Structure formats: C-alpha cells, structure tokens
Coordinates of C-alpha atoms in Angstrom, one line a residue:
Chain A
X648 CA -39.4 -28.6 43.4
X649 CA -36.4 -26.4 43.9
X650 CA -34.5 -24.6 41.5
X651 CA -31.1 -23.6 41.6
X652 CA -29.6 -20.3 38.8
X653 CA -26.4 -19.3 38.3
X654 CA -27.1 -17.1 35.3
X655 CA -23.5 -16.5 34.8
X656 CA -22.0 -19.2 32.6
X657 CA -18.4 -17.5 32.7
X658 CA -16.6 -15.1 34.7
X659 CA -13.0 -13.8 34.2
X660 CA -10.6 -11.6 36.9
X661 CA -7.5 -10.5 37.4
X662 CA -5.0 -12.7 40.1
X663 CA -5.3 -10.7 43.1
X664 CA -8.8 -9.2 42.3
X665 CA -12.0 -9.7 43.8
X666 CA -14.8 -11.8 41.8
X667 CA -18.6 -12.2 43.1
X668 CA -20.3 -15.1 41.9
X669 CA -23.9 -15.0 41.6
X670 CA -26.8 -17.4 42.6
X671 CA -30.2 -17.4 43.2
X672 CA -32.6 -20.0 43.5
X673 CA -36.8 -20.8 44.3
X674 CA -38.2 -22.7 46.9
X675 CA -41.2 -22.4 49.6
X676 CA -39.8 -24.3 52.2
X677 CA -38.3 -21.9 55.2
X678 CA -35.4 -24.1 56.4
X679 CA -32.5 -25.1 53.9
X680 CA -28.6 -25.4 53.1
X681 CA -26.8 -23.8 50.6
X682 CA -23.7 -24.5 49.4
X683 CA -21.0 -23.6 46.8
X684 CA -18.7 -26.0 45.7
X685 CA -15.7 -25.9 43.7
X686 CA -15.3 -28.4 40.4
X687 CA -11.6 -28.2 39.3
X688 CA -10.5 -30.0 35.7
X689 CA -9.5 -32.9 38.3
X690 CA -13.8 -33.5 38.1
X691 CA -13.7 -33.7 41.8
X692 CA -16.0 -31.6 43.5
X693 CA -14.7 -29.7 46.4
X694 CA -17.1 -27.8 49.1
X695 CA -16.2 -24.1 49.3
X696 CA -18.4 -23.1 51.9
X697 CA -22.0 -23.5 53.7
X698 CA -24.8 -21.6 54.6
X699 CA -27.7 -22.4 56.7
X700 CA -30.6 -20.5 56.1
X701 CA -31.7 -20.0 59.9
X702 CA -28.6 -17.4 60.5
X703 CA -28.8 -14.2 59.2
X704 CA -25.0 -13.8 59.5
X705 CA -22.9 -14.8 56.7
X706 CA -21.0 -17.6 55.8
X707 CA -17.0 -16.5 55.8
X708 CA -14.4 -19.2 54.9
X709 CA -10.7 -17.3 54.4
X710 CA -10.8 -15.4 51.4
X711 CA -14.4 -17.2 50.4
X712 CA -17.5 -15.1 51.9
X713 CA -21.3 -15.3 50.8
X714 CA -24.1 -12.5 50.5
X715 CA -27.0 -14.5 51.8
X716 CA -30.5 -12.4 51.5
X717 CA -33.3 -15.2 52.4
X718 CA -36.2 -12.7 51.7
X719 CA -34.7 -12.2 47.4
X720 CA -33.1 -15.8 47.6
X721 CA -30.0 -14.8 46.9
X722 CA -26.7 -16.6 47.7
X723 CA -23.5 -14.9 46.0
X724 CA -20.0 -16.1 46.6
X725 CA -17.1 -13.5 47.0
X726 CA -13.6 -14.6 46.2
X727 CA -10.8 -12.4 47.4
X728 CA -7.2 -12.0 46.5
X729 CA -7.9 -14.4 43.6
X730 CA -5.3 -16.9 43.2
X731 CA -4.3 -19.2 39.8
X732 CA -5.9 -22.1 42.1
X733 CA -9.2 -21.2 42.5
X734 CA -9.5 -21.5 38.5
X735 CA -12.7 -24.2 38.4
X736 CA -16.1 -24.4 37.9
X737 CA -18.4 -23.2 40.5
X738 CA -21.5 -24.5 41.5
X739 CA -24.2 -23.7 43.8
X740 CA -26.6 -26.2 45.8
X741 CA -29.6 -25.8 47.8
X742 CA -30.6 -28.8 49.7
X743 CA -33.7 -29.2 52.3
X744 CA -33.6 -29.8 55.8
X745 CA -37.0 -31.1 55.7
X746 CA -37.3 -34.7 55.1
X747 CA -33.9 -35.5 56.1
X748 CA -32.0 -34.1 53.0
X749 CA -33.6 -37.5 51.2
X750 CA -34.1 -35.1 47.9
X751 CA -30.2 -34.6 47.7
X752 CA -28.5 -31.3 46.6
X753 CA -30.3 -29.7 44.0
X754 CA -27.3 -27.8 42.1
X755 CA -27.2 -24.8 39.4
X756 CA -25.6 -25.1 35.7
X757 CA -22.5 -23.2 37.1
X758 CA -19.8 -20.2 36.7
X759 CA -16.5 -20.9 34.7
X760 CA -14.1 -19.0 36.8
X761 CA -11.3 -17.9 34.7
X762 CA -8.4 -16.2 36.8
X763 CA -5.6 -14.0 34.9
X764 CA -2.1 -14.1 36.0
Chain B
X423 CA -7.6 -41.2 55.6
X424 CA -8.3 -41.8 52.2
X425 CA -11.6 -40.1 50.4
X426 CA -14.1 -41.3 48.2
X427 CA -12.7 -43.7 45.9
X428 CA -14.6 -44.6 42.8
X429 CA -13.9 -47.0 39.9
X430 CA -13.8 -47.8 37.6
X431 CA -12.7 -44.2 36.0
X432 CA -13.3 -44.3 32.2
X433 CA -15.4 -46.8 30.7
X434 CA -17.3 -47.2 27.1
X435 CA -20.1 -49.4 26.8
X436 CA -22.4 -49.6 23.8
X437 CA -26.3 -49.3 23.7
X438 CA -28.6 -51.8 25.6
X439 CA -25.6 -52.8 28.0
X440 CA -25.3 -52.8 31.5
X441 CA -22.9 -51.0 33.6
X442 CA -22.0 -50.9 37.5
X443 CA -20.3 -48.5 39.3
X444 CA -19.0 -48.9 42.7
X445 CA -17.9 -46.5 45.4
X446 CA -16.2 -46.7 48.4
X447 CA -17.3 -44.0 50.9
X448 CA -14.9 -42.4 53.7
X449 CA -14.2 -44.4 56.7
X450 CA -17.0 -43.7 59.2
X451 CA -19.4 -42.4 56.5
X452 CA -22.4 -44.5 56.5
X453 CA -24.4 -42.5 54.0
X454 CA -23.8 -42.8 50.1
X455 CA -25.5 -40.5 46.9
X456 CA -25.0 -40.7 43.6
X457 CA -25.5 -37.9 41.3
X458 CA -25.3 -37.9 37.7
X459 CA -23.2 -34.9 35.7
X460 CA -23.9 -34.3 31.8
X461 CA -21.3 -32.4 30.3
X462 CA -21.7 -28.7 30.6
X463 CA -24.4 -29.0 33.4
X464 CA -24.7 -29.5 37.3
X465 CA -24.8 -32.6 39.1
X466 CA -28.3 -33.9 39.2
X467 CA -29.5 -36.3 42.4
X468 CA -29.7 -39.5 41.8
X469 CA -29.8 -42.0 44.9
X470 CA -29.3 -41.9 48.6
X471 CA -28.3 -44.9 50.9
X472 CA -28.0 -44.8 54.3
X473 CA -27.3 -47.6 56.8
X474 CA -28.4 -50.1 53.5
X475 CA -31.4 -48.5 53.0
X476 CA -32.9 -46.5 50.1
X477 CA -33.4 -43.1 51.7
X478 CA -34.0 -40.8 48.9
X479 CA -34.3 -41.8 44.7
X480 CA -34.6 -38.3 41.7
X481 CA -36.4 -37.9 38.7
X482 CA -34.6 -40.9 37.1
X483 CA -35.9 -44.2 35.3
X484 CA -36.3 -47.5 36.5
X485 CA -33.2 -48.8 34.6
X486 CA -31.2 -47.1 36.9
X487 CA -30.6 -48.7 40.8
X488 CA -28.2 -48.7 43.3
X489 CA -27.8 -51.0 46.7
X490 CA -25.6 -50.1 50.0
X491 CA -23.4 -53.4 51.1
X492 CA -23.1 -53.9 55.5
X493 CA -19.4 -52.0 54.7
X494 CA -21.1 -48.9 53.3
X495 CA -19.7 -49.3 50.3
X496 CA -22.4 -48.9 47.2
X497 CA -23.0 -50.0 43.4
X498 CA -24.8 -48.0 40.8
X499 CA -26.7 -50.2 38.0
X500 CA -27.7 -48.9 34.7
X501 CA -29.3 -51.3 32.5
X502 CA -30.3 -50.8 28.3
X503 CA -27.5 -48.2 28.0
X504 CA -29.1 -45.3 26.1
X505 CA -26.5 -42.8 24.6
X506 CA -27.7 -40.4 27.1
X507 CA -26.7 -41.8 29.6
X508 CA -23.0 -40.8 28.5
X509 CA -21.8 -38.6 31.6
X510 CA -19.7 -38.4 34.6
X511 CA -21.0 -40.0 37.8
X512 CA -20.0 -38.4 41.1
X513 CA -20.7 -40.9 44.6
X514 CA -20.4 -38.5 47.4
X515 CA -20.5 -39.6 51.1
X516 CA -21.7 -37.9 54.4
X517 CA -21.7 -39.3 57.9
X518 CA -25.3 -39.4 57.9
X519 CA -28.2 -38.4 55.5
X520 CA -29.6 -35.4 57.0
X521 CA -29.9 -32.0 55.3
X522 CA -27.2 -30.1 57.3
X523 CA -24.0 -33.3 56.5
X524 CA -21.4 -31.9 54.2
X525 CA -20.9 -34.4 51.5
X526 CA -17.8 -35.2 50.2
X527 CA -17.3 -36.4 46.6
X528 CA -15.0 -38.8 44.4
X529 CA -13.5 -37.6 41.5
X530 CA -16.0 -39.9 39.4
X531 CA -16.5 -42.5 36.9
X532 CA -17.0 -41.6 33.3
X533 CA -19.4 -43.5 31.2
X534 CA -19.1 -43.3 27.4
X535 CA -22.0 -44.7 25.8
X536 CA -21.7 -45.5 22.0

C-alpha cells in the first residue's frame, strides 16, 4: 500500500513571501499522480495542482510550482507572493494509474498554512 | 454549472443508527468517491462508482455501502453508528474513474455521532 507524509503539521510566512511545502510518500509502482490540494475553513477541498510521474518537468500553476524528484519520492509545493487567500490546509495525494485509479487518492495528514499580513 | 452538492450538511445521530448521505456529482461526471475525513487527519478512500458500478471499495467495514442511481447521483450508508464514525464526509466527482481524472469535491456532510 501507499503512503503519503507531510511531516510538517504547521507552517507560518510572511504575505508576499515564499513558503515550500513538503511531501514525500512510498510506493513500488512506476506510474502515478500526485496532487496537492487546498482545504480552506469552507471544508471544501480545492485541487492546487497535478503532477504525473512520467514527466520529469515540473508541474507550474501561477504562483503554485512543485519540486517533483521520482528517484527520493519527493513532491514539495512552492507558493509564491503568498496572499491572505491561500491561508488553508494543504494536503498531498498520490493516486495509481494502475488499476484504473480504483484505490482512490491516498492523501497525507497535511500542512496548516498560516499567512501573516 | 453548479459543483458537487452534498446534503445534508450537519447531522447528529446517536449510536447503532443509520445514516445516508447523498451526493450529486457535476453535470457530465459519471464517476462518484467518497472519502471519509477525521478531524485533524487527511481524507481517507472510501468508495468509487462509476457508470452504477462498484469500481473500487478501502479499508472500511461492511456497515458502510454506497450505490450510484442511472443520474449519477450516489448515497453513502452507514449502519450501527459507532462514535467513530463522527467526521466529515467529502463525495468528490471525476468524469471518469481512471487514475489521471482530476476530482472535484463538495464541501461535505458532517456526521456527529453521540
């Protein structure tokens, strides 16, 4: 079975600063997703951005990037220009391409993102 | 277009009761999943439905079950409440079921159990 970490259960920066969220995660199969998704105090979880694990080159979504590194299975997420919106829980999710995806996402326990006016 | 919608939004139910939740995917969406979220921890996979069919089931007991209606849209049964099973639960629907769909969640239903 997969397993998802995000072994940083709070993070705090500055508005306007850049914050790198960490993830890593354990699994033998050599085709996958990953995701990061955003969980505001609304509870409705919101994709940030997606990463398939055939292409080397990372995922980029405005001021959302990722540092994928397949070989340490690693999956960070870099927020830029932090704005008072993007104040949430983050979450990351591997999820198979093997078998159709019938396993579902697998996520971590996530990152309170905390952003200081 | 409007998202996922799920209701009911709150609910409390006592122990050894039965609850259903419903969810009504995105227009065009024929896949449905259900994933359950414990306070302080991710979601965890559930069930997935797709075309009516049972495509994918997680670690999770018999008492819980779900079913896929001809519009797409889905229940989730629970049955003998345990006070565990007090969390929020997120539907999320995807065009299909396949590993590379984007799903896109509903803001939830949260179960109280007492």
């Amino acid at each position: 079975a997969q397993t998802v970490t995000q072994s940083q259960p709070e993070m705090s920066v500055q508005e306007a600063e850049t914050v790198t969220l960490s993830c890593t995660y354990d699994t033998s199969e050599s085709d996958y997703y990953l995701f990061w998704y955003k969980q505001p105090p609304s509870r409705q979880m919101i994709l940030v951005i997606r990463q398939e694990a055939y292409k080397q080159q990372n995922a980029t979504e405005n001021r959302f990037s990722v540092n994928f590194q397949k070989a340490a299975k690693s999956f960070s997420l870099k927020i830029s220009d932090s704005q008072l919106g993007d104040a949430a829980m983050y979450f990351c999710a591997y999820r198979s391409a093997d078998g159709g995806g019938a396993d579902g996402l697998t996520f971590g326990k996530g990152t309170h993102l905390i952003i200081q006016p | 277009d409007a998202g996922v919608t799920q209701s009911p939004t709150h609910l409390i139910k006592t122990r050894g009761q039965h609850v259903t939740l419903r969810c009504s995917p995105i227009s065009g969406h024929k896949s449905v999943s259900w994933y359950q979220q414990v306070l302080g921890q991710g979601p965890q996979f559930i069930f997935q439905y797709y075309e009516k069919e049972e495509r994918g089931r997680g670690n999770f007991p018999d008492r819980f079950s779900a079913r896929q209606f001809p519009n797409y849209s889905s229940e989730l049964n629970v049955n003998a409440l345990l006070l565990g099973d007090s969390a929020l639960y997120l539907c999320a629907s995807s065009v299909r079921f396949s590993g590379a769909n984007v799903l896109t969640f509903g803001a939830g239903s949260r179960l109280t159990v007492l």
